[in-house]
PDB file of C-alpha atoms in Angstrom:
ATOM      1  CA  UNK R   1     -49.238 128.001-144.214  1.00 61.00           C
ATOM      2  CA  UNK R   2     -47.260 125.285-145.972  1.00 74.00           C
ATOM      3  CA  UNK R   3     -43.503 125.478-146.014  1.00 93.00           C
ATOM      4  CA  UNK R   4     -43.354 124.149-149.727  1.00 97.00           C
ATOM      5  CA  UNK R   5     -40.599 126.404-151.628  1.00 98.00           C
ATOM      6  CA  UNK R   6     -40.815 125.130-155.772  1.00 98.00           C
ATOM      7  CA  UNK R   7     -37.015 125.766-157.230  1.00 98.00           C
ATOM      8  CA  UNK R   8     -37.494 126.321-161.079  1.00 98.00           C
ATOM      9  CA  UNK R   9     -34.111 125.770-162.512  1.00 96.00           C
ATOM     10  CA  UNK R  10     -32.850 124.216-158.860  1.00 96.00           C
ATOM     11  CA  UNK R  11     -31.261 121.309-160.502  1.00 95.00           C
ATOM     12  CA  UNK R  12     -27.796 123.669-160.761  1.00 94.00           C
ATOM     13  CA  UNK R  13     -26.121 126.846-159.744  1.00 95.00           C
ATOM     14  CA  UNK R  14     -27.676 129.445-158.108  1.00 97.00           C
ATOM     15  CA  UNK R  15     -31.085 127.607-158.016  1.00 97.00           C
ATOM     16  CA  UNK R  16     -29.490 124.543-156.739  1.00 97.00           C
ATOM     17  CA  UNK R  17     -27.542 126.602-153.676  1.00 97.00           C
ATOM     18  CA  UNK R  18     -31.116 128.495-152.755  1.00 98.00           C
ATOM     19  CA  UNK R  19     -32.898 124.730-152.723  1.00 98.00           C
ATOM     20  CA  UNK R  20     -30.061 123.729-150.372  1.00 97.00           C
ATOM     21  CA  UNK R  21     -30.495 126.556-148.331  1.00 97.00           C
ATOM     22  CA  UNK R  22     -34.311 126.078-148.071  1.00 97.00           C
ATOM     23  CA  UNK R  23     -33.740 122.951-147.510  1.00 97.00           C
ATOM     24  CA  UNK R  24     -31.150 123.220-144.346  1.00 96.00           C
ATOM     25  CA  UNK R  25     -34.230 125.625-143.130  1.00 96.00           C
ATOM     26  CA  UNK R  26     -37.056 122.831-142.833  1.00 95.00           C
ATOM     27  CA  UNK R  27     -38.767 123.761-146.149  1.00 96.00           C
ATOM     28  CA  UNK R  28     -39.912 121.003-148.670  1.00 97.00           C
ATOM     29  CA  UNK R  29     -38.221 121.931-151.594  1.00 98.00           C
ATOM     30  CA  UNK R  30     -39.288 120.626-155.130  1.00 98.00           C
ATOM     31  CA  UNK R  31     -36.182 121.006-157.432  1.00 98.00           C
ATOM     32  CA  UNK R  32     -37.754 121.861-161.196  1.00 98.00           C
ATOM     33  CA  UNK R  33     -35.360 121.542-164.451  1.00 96.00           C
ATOM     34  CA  UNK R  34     -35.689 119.590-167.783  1.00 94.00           C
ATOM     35  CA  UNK R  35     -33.549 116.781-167.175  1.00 94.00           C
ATOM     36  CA  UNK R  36     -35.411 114.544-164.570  1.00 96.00           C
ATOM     37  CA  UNK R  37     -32.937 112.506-163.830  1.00 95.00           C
ATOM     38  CA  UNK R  38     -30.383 115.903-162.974  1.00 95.00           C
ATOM     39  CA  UNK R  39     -33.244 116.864-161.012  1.00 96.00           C
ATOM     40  CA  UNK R  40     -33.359 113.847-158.506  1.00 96.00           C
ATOM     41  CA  UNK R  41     -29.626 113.678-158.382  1.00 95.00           C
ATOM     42  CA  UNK R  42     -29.774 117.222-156.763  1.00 96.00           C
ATOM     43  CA  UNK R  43     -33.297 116.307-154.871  1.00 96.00           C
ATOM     44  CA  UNK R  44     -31.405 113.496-153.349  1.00 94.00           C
ATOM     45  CA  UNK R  45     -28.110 115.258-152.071  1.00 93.00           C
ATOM     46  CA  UNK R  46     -31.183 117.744-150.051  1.00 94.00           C
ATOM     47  CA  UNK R  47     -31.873 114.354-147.801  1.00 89.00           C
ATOM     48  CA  UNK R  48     -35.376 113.372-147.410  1.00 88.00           C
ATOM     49  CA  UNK R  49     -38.337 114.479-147.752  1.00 91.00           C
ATOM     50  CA  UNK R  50     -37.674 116.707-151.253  1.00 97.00           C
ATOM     51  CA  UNK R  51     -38.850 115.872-154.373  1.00 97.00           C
ATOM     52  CA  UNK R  52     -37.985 116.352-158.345  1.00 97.00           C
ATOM     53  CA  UNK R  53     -39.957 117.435-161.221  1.00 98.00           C
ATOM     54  CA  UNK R  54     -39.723 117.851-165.238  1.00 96.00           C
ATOM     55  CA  UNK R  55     -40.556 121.212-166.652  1.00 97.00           C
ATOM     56  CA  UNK R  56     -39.719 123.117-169.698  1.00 95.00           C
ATOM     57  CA  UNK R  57     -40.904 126.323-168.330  1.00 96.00           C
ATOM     58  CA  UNK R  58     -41.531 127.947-171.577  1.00 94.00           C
ATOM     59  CA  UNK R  59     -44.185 125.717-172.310  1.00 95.00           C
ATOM     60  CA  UNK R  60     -48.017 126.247-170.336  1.00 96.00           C
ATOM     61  CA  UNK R  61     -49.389 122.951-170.042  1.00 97.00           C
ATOM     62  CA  UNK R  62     -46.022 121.977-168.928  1.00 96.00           C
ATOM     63  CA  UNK R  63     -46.022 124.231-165.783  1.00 97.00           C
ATOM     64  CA  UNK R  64     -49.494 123.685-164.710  1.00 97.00           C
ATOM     65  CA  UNK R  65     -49.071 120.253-165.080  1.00 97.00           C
ATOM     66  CA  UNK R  66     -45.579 120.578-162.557  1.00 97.00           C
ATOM     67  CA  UNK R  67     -47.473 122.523-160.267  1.00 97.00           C
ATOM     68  CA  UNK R  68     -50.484 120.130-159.765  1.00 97.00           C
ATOM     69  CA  UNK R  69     -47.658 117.219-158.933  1.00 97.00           C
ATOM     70  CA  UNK R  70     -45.775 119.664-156.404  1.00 97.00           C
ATOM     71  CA  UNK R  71     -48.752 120.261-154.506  1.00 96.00           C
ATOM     72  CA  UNK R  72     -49.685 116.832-154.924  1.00 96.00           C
ATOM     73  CA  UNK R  73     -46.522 115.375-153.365  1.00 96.00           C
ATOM     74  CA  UNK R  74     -45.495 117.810-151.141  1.00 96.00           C
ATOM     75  CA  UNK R  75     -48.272 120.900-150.606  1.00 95.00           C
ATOM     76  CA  UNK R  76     -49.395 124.036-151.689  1.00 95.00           C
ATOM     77  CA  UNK R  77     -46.405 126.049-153.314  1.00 97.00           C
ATOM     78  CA  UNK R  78     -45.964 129.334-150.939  1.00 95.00           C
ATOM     79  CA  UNK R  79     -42.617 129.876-151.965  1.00 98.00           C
ATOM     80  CA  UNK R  80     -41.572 130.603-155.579  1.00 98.00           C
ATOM     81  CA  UNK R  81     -37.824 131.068-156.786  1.00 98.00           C
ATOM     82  CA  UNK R  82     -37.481 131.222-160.790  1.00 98.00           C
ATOM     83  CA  UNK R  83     -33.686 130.274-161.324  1.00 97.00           C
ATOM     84  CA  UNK R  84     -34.355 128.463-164.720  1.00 93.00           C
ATOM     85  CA  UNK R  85     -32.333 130.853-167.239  1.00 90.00           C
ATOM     86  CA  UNK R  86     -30.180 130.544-170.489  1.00 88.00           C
ATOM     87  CA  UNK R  87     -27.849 132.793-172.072  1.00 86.00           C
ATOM     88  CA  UNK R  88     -26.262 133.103-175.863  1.00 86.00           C
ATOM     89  CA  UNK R  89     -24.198 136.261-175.914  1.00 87.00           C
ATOM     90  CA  UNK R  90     -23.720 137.731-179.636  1.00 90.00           C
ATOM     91  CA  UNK R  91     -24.201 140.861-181.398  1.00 94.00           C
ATOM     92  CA  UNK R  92     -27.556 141.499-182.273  1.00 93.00           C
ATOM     93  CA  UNK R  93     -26.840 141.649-186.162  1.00 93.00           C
ATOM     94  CA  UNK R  94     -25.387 138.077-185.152  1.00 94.00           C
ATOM     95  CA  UNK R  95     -28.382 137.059-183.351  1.00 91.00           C
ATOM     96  CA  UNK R  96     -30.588 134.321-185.334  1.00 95.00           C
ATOM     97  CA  UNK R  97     -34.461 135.176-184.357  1.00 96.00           C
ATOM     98  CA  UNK R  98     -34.636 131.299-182.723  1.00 94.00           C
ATOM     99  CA  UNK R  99     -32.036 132.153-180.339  1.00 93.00           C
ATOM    100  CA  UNK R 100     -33.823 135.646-179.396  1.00 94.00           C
ATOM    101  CA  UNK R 101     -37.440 133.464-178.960  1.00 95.00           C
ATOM    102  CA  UNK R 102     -35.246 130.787-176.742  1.00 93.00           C
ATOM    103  CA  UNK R 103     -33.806 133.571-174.722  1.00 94.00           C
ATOM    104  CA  UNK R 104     -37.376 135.238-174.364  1.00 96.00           C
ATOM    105  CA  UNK R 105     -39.590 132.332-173.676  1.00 95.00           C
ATOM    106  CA  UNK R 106     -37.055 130.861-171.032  1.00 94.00           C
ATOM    107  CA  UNK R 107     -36.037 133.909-169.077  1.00 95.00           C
ATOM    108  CA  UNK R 108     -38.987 136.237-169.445  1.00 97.00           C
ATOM    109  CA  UNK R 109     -41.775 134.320-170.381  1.00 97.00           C
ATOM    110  CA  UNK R 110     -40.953 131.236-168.609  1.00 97.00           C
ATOM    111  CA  UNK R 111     -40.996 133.422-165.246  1.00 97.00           C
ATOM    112  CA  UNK R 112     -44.273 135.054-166.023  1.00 98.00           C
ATOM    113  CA  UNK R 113     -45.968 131.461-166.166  1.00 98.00           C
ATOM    114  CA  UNK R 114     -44.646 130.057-163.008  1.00 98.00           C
ATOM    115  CA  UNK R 115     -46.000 133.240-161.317  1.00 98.00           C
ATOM    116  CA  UNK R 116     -49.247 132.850-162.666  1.00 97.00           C
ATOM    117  CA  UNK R 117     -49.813 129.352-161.972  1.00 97.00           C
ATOM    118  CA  UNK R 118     -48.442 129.636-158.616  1.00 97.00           C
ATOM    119  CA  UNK R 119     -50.958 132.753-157.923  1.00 94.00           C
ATOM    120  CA  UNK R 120     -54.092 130.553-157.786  1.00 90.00           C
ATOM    121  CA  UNK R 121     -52.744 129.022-154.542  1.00 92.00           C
ATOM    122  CA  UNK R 122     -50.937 131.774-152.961  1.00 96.00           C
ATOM    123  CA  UNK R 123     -54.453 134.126-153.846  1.00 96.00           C
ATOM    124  CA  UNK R 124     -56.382 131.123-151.876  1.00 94.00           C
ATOM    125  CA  UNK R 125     -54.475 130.942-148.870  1.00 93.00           C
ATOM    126  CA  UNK R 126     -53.855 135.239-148.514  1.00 93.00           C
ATOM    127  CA  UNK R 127     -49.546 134.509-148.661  1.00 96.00           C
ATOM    128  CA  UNK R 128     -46.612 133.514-150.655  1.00 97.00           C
ATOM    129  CA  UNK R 129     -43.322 135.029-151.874  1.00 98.00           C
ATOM    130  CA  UNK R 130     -42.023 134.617-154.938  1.00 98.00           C
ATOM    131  CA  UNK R 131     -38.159 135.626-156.133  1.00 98.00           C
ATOM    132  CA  UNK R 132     -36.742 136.063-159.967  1.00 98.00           C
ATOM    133  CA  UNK R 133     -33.651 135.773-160.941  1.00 98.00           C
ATOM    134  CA  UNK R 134     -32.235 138.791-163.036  1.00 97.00           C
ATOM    135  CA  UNK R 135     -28.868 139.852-163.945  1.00 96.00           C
ATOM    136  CA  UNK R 136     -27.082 143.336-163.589  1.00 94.00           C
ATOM    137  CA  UNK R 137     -26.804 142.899-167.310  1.00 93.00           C
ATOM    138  CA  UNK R 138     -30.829 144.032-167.044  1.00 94.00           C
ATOM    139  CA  UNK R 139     -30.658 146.867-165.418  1.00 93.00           C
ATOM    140  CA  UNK R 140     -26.570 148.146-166.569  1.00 92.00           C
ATOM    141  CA  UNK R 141     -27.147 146.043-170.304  1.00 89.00           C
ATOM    142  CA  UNK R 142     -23.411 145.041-171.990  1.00 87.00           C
ATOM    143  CA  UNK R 143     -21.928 144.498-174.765  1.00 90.00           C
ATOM    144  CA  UNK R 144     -23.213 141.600-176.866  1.00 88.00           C
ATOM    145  CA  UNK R 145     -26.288 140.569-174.561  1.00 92.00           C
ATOM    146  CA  UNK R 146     -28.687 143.035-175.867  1.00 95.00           C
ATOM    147  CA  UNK R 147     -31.313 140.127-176.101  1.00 95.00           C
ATOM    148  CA  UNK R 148     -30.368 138.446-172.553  1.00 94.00           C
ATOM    149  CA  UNK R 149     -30.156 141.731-171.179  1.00 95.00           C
ATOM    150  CA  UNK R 150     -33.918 142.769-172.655  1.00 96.00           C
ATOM    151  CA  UNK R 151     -34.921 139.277-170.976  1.00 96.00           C
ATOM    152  CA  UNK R 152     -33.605 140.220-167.427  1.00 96.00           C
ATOM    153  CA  UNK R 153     -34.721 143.692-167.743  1.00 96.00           C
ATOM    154  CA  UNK R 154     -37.971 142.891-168.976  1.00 96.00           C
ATOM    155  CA  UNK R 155     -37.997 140.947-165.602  1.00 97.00           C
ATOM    156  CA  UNK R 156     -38.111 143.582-163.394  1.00 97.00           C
ATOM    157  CA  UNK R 157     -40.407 145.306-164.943  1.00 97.00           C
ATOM    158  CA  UNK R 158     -42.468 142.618-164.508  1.00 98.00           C
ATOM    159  CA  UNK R 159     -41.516 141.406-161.129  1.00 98.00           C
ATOM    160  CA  UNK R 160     -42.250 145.095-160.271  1.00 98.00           C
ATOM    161  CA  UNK R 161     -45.804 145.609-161.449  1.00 98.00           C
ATOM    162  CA  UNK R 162     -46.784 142.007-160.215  1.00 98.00           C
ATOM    163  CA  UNK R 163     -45.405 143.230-156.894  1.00 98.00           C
ATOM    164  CA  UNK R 164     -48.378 145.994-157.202  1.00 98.00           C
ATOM    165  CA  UNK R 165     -51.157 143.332-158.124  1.00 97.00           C
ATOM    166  CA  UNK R 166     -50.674 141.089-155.518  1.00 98.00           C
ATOM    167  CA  UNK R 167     -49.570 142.823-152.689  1.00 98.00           C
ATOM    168  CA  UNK R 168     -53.224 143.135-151.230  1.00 97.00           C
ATOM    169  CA  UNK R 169     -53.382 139.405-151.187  1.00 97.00           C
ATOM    170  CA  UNK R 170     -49.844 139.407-149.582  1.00 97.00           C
ATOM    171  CA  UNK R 171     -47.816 137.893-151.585  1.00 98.00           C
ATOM    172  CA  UNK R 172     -44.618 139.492-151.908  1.00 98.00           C
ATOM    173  CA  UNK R 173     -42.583 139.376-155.880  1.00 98.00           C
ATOM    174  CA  UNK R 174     -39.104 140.547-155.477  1.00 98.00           C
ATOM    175  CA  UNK R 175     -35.478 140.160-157.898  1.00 98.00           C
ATOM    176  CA  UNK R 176     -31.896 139.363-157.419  1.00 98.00           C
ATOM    177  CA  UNK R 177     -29.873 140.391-160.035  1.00 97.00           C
ATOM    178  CA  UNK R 178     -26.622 138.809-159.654  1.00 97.00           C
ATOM    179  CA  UNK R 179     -23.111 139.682-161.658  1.00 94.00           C
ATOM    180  CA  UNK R 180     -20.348 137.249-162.616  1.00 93.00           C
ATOM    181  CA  UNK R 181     -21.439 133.964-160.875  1.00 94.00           C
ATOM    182  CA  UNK R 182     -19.380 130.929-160.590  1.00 92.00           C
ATOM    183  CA  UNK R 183     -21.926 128.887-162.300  1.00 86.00           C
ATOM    184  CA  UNK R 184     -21.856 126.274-165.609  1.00 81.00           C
ATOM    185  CA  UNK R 185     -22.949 129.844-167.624  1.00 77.00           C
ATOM    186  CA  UNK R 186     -19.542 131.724-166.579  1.00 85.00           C
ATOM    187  CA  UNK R 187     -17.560 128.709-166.865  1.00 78.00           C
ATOM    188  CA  UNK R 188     -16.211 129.599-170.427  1.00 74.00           C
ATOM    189  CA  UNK R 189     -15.021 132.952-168.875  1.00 78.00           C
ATOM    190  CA  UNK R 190     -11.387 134.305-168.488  1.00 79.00           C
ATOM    191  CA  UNK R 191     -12.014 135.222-164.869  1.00 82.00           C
ATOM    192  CA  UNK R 192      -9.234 137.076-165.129  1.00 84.00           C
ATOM    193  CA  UNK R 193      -9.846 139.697-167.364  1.00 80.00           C
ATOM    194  CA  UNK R 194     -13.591 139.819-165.998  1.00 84.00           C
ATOM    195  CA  UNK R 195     -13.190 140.397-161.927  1.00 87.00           C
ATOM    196  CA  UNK R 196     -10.638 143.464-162.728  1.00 89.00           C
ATOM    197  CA  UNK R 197     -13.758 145.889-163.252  1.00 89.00           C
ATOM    198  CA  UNK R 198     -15.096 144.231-159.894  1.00 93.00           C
ATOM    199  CA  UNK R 199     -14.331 146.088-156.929  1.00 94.00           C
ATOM    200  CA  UNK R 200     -14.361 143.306-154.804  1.00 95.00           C
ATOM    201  CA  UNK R 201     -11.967 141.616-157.262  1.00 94.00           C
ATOM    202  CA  UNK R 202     -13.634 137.812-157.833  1.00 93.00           C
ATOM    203  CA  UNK R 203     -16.452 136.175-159.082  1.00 94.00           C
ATOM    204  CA  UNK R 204     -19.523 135.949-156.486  1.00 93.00           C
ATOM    205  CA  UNK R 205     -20.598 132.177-155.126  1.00 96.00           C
ATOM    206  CA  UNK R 206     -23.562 130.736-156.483  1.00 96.00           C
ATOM    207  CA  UNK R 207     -24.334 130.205-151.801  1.00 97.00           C
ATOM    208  CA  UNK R 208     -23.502 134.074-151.718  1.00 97.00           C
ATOM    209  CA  UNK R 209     -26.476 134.689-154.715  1.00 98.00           C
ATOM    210  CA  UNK R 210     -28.618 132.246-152.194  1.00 98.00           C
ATOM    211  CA  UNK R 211     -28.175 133.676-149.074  1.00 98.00           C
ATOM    212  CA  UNK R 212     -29.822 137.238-150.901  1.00 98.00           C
ATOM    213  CA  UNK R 213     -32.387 135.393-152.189  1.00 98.00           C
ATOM    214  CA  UNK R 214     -33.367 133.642-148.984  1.00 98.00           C
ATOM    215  CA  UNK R 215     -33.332 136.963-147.461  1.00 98.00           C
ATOM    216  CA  UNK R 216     -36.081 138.187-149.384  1.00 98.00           C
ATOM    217  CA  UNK R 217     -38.300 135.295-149.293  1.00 98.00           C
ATOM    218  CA  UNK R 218     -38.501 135.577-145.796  1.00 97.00           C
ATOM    219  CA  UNK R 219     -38.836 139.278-145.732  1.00 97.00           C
ATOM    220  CA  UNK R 220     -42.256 139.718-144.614  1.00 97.00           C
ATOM    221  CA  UNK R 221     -41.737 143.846-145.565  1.00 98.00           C
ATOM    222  CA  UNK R 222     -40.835 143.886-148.756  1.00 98.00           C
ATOM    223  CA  UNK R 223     -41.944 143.483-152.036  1.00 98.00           C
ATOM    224  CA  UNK R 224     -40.990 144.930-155.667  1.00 98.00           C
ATOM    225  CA  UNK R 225     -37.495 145.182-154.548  1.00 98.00           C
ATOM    226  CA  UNK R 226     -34.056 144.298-156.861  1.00 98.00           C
ATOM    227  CA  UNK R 227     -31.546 143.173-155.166  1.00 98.00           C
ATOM    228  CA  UNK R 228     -28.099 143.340-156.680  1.00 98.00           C
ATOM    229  CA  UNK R 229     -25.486 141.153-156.043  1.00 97.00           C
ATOM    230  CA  UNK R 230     -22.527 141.679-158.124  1.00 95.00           C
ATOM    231  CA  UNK R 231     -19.417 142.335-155.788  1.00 95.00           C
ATOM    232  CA  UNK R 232     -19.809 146.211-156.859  1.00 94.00           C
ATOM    233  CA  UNK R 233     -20.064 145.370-161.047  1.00 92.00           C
ATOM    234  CA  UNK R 234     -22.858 147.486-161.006  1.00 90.00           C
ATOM    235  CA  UNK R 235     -20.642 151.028-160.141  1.00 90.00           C
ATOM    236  CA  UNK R 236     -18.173 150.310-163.347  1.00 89.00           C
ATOM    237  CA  UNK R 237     -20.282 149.451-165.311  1.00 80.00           C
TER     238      UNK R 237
END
């Protein structure tokens, strides 16, 4: 089986730590985002041999499209991580219904796309592993991210029953959910007022967040799993 691992959203923070990681562990990685020429910036730190692609993940034709090039260039995807993700916190009386579509067709529905067209490949060849990214504001929800929280928890849900579809062709669908991140999305944070209901006391790495989702990639035992990594967030919240 091809050692092809496609990084949706790998262009930055957490996506861009797991396609390093890959990387440093002999797969080709294609590094997905909007902006191509972000992309091959953070194709061409990997070294050789790793390639960059446009996507707006939301849109169908768009990811088929991306998919047919990866395996094109570099092989049959086997290994999918879905890192692409935005987030515009506000109450939901606040919330204008554009910003709840954005936040639903690039978290949730974005996901469920990539999966599907990366199915046909992993069905044909009996093996792949796919990982989401969640949040622990999916599974805990907060205050002002009702919409981003529905996105992420609609994720597991759907990372879950996935998990039950495919697992016969073995392909394995599991979910990180990470907390506070140092990432461009929690750069606007006070840290400080943040990490005290942490129980490790800081903000997690966007390597630590890679290293987890690594681990389940290559986890040839499980599947339908969420894995939360959130320095303990999860127990105060």
């Amino acid at each position: 089986m091809d050692k092809v691992c496609a990084v949706f959203g790998g262009s930055r923070g957490i996506g861009r730590a797991v396609a390093q990681l890959m990387a440093r562990k002999g797969y080709r990685v294609a590094i997905v985002a909007r902006n191509l020429d972000v992309a091959r910036a953070a194709a061409g730190d990997l070294g050789g041999g790793h390639l960059a692609f446009s996507c707006d993940v939301a849109k169908e034709q768009d990811v088929q499209n991306t998919f047919e090039e990866i395996e094109k260039h570099l092989g049959r995807v086997n290994f999918l991580v879905n890192a692409a993700g935005i987030n515009r916190d506000s109450l939901l009386v606040r919330t204008k219904t554009e910003d709840m579509v954005s936040l639903l067709h690039t978290n949730l529905l974005g996901s469920m796309l990539t999966c599907r067209a990366a199915m046909k490949t992993m069905i044909q060849q009996q093996g792949g592993s796919i990982v989401n990214i969640g949040s622990v504001i999916g599974l805990k929800g907060n205050f002002g991210q009702s919409v981003y929280g529905a996105s992420k928890g609609g994720l597991v849900g759907f990372s879950r029953a996935l998990a039950k579809e495919v697992a016969r062709k073995k392909i394995r669908v599991n979910v990180v959910a990470p907390g506070f991140i140092h990432t461009d999305m929690t750069k606007d944070l006070k840290e400080e007022h943040f990490k005290k209901n942490i129980p490790l006391g800081r903000f997690g790495e966007a390597s630590e967040v890679a290293h987890a989702v690594v681990f389940l990639l290559e986890s040839p035992y499980i599947t339908g799993h969420v894995l939360i990594v959130d320095g303990g967030l999860q127990l105060t919240m």
